[in-house]
Short mmCIF file of C-alpha atoms in Angstrom, two decimals:
data_model
loop_
_atom_site.label_atom_id
_atom_site.label_comp_id
_atom_site.label_asym_id
_atom_site.label_seq_id
_atom_site.Cartn_x
_atom_site.Cartn_y
_atom_site.Cartn_z
CA UNK A 1 5.95 -9.96 0.26
CA UNK A 2 3.12 -8.06 1.87
CA UNK A 3 0.58 -7.20 -0.81
CA UNK A 4 -2.18 -4.64 -0.38
CA UNK A 5 -4.89 -4.50 -3.04
CA UNK A 6 -7.30 -1.62 -3.40
CA UNK A 7 -9.70 -0.21 -5.97
CA UNK A 8 -10.01 3.36 -7.21
CA UNK A 9 -12.54 5.73 -5.68
CA UNK A 10 -16.07 5.93 -7.02
CA UNK A 11 -16.33 7.61 -10.42
CA UNK A 12 -19.10 9.65 -12.01
CA UNK A 13 -19.32 6.82 -14.54
CA UNK A 14 -19.83 4.25 -11.73
CA UNK A 15 -22.73 6.34 -10.45
CA UNK A 16 -24.30 6.65 -13.89
CA UNK A 17 -23.87 3.01 -14.92
CA UNK A 18 -21.47 3.83 -17.75
CA UNK A 19 -19.01 1.20 -18.98
CA UNK A 20 -15.51 2.63 -18.55
CA UNK A 21 -12.97 0.05 -19.67
CA UNK A 22 -9.94 2.04 -20.76
CA UNK A 23 -11.66 5.44 -20.47
CA UNK A 24 -9.90 7.60 -17.86
CA UNK A 25 -12.89 7.89 -15.51
CA UNK A 26 -13.66 10.93 -13.36
CA UNK A 27 -13.70 10.58 -9.59
CA UNK A 28 -16.99 11.81 -8.13
CA UNK A 29 -16.90 14.06 -5.07
CA UNK A 30 -17.62 10.94 -3.05
CA UNK A 31 -14.78 9.13 -4.84
CA UNK A 32 -12.34 11.94 -4.08
CA UNK A 33 -13.35 11.77 -0.43
CA UNK A 34 -12.96 7.97 -0.44
CA UNK A 35 -9.44 8.34 -1.90
CA UNK A 36 -8.48 10.86 0.80
CA UNK A 37 -9.79 8.58 3.55
CA UNK A 38 -7.88 5.65 2.02
CA UNK A 39 -4.69 7.72 2.05
CA UNK A 40 -5.23 8.54 5.72
CA UNK A 41 -5.99 4.87 6.50
CA UNK A 42 -2.63 3.83 4.98
CA UNK A 43 -0.55 6.77 6.19
CA UNK A 44 1.25 4.74 8.89
CA UNK A 45 1.54 1.55 6.84
CA UNK A 46 5.00 0.74 5.51
CA UNK A 47 4.80 0.84 1.70
CA UNK A 48 7.84 0.31 -0.52
CA UNK A 49 6.16 0.30 -3.94
CA UNK A 50 2.92 1.74 -5.26
CA UNK A 51 1.76 0.17 -8.50
CA UNK A 52 -1.28 1.77 -10.09
CA UNK A 53 -3.19 1.28 -13.29
CA UNK A 54 -2.19 4.14 -15.59
CA UNK A 55 -5.84 5.17 -16.03
CA UNK A 56 -6.73 8.51 -14.43
CA UNK A 57 -9.23 7.20 -11.86
CA UNK A 58 -6.58 4.93 -10.36
CA UNK A 59 -3.69 7.39 -10.59
CA UNK A 60 -5.71 10.06 -8.75
CA UNK A 61 -6.58 7.54 -6.04
CA UNK A 62 -2.96 6.38 -5.77
CA UNK A 63 -1.76 10.00 -5.48
CA UNK A 64 -3.79 10.38 -2.27
CA UNK A 65 -1.85 7.44 -0.78
CA UNK A 66 1.51 8.56 -2.16
CA UNK A 67 1.21 11.90 -0.31
CA UNK A 68 2.03 10.01 2.89
CA UNK A 69 4.73 7.82 1.31
CA UNK A 70 7.20 10.12 -0.50
CA UNK A 71 9.91 7.43 -0.48
CA UNK A 72 7.75 4.71 -2.06
CA UNK A 73 8.51 4.06 -5.71
CA UNK A 74 5.43 5.07 -7.76
CA UNK A 75 4.83 3.02 -10.92
CA UNK A 76 2.05 3.58 -13.48
CA UNK A 77 1.39 0.13 -14.92
CA UNK A 78 -0.62 -0.45 -18.10
CA UNK A 79 -0.88 -4.19 -17.29
CA UNK A 80 -3.20 -3.28 -14.35
CA UNK A 81 -5.85 -1.69 -16.56
CA UNK A 82 -9.46 -2.77 -16.45
CA UNK A 83 -10.71 -4.93 -19.31
CA UNK A 84 -10.67 -2.95 -22.55
CA UNK A 85 -14.29 -2.72 -23.69
CA UNK A 86 -13.62 -1.16 -27.11
CA UNK A 87 -16.89 -0.32 -28.86
CA UNK A 88 -18.85 -0.52 -25.58
CA UNK A 89 -16.82 2.10 -23.69
CA UNK A 90 -18.90 5.13 -22.78
CA UNK A 91 -22.19 3.26 -23.21
CA UNK A 92 -24.64 2.64 -20.41
CA UNK A 93 -24.61 -0.91 -19.10
CA UNK A 94 -27.90 -1.84 -20.81
CA UNK A 95 -26.84 -0.40 -24.17
CA UNK A 96 -23.98 -2.84 -24.77
CA UNK A 97 -25.09 -5.77 -26.95
CA UNK A 98 -23.03 -8.60 -25.46
CA UNK A 99 -25.31 -11.20 -27.06
CA UNK A 100 -24.18 -10.09 -30.52
CA UNK A 101 -20.56 -11.07 -29.76
CA UNK A 102 -19.23 -14.50 -30.67
CA UNK A 103 -17.78 -16.72 -27.94
CA UNK A 104 -18.76 -17.23 -24.32
CA UNK A 105 -18.41 -15.04 -21.21
CA UNK A 106 -14.65 -15.67 -21.02
CA UNK A 107 -13.80 -15.46 -24.73
CA UNK A 108 -16.16 -12.83 -26.18
CA UNK A 109 -14.45 -9.66 -27.26
CA UNK A 110 -15.95 -6.28 -28.18
CA UNK A 111 -14.49 -4.68 -31.31
CA UNK A 112 -11.18 -2.96 -30.32
CA UNK A 113 -11.54 -4.47 -26.83
CA UNK A 114 -10.30 -7.49 -24.89
CA UNK A 115 -11.63 -10.86 -23.77
CA UNK A 116 -11.36 -11.84 -20.11
CA UNK A 117 -8.84 -14.46 -21.23
CA UNK A 118 -6.57 -11.70 -22.57
CA UNK A 119 -6.93 -9.67 -19.36
CA UNK A 120 -6.00 -12.80 -17.38
CA UNK A 121 -2.81 -13.29 -19.44
CA UNK A 122 -1.59 -9.72 -18.85
CA UNK A 123 -2.36 -9.89 -15.13
CA UNK A 124 -0.49 -13.22 -14.88
CA UNK A 125 2.48 -11.44 -16.45
CA UNK A 126 2.24 -8.60 -13.93
CA UNK A 127 1.83 -10.88 -10.92
CA UNK A 128 4.77 -13.04 -11.99
CA UNK A 129 6.92 -9.95 -12.30
CA UNK A 130 6.17 -8.52 -8.86
CA UNK A 131 6.29 -11.93 -7.16
CA UNK A 132 9.90 -12.35 -8.25
CA UNK A 133 10.97 -8.76 -7.73
CA UNK A 134 9.41 -7.86 -4.37
CA UNK A 135 9.85 -10.90 -2.12
CA UNK A 136 10.85 -8.74 0.88
CA UNK A 137 8.78 -5.61 0.07
CA UNK A 138 5.39 -4.19 0.94
CA UNK A 139 3.59 -3.54 -2.33
CA UNK A 140 0.38 -1.56 -2.78
CA UNK A 141 -1.67 -2.05 -5.95
CA UNK A 142 -4.39 0.39 -7.03
CA UNK A 143 -6.56 -1.20 -9.67
CA UNK A 144 -10.09 -1.72 -10.90
CA UNK A 145 -12.98 -3.92 -9.84
CA UNK A 146 -12.22 -6.53 -12.49
CA UNK A 147 -8.44 -6.42 -12.54
CA UNK A 148 -8.09 -6.59 -8.74
CA UNK A 149 -10.59 -9.47 -8.60
CA UNK A 150 -8.49 -11.46 -11.07
CA UNK A 151 -5.26 -10.59 -9.22
CA UNK A 152 -6.82 -12.00 -6.07
CA UNK A 153 -7.57 -15.18 -7.99
CA UNK A 154 -3.93 -15.41 -9.03
CA UNK A 155 -2.84 -15.11 -5.38
CA UNK A 156 -5.18 -18.00 -4.54
CA UNK A 157 -3.84 -20.09 -7.42
CA UNK A 158 -7.27 -20.15 -9.09
CA UNK A 159 -8.10 -20.51 -12.77
CA UNK A 160 -9.82 -17.65 -14.59
CA UNK A 161 -13.31 -19.15 -14.24
CA UNK A 162 -12.97 -19.53 -10.45
CA UNK A 163 -11.46 -16.07 -10.11
CA UNK A 164 -14.41 -14.40 -11.83
CA UNK A 165 -16.67 -15.70 -9.03
CA UNK A 166 -14.75 -13.82 -6.33
CA UNK A 167 -16.35 -10.79 -4.70
CA UNK A 168 -15.20 -7.53 -6.28
CA UNK A 169 -13.59 -4.95 -4.03
CA UNK A 170 -15.78 -2.02 -3.10
CA UNK A 171 -14.38 1.38 -4.09
CA UNK A 172 -11.21 2.04 -2.01
CA UNK A 173 -11.71 -1.11 0.09
CA UNK A 174 -8.52 -2.98 1.03
CA UNK A 175 -7.52 -6.63 0.86
CA UNK A 176 -4.14 -7.55 2.40
CA UNK A 177 -2.04 -10.68 2.01
CA UNK A 178 1.29 -12.02 3.15
CA UNK A 179 2.86 -14.10 0.38
CA UNK A 180 5.89 -16.35 0.84
CA UNK A 181 8.65 -17.03 -1.69
CA UNK A 182 6.96 -20.26 -2.75
CA UNK A 183 3.60 -18.55 -3.30
CA UNK A 184 1.84 -19.62 -0.11
CA UNK A 185 -0.43 -16.86 1.13
CA UNK A 186 -2.04 -15.70 4.33
CA UNK A 187 -5.09 -13.45 4.26
CA UNK A 188 -4.82 -10.46 6.61
CA UNK A 189 -8.03 -8.71 5.52
CA UNK A 190 -10.59 -8.90 2.70
CA UNK A 191 -12.64 -6.06 1.20
CA UNK A 192 -12.21 -3.92 4.32
CA UNK A 193 -13.81 -0.48 4.00
CA UNK A 194 -13.98 0.58 7.66
CA UNK A 195 -12.06 3.78 6.80
CA UNK A 196 -14.95 5.06 4.68
#
């Protein structure tokens, strides 16, 4: 399988330091331009499947790629969502009281939100599914800073704690991998944003 990971374009919320979680997010003018440039960058790349988080900021980014790939199967996937931040969604970064939550960095959970451990479990489920289904395909995934970072950790065979230390993708940057049937991987590119 050839796997291409990318992150949605910049959102107004990214610019303003607002925690998005499961909020839809609104691409900024810069983010819309980034998404268009990403689509152009991938226009001549063979893509069989486009999996995108079902949140608006990812779907809009994925649509810019799909314009050039009308035959690719387009799948909105809830498992690819960013971490649900519950009570903290819509707040500015400094307004969220993480210290008041019980547990550590990996287990704390905002009310009506998720822990990183729970995000890890759903991404493991997703990665297992595509690894078995798309052995011979080229798969593009449009996700979020956190979810794509953890997916990269799964490719590497890391644990959650190691995966959280990986560099997050910049908006619309691309990381590409070739992955064999037995899970061995080869890195083609990491966090490449030359197109923007």
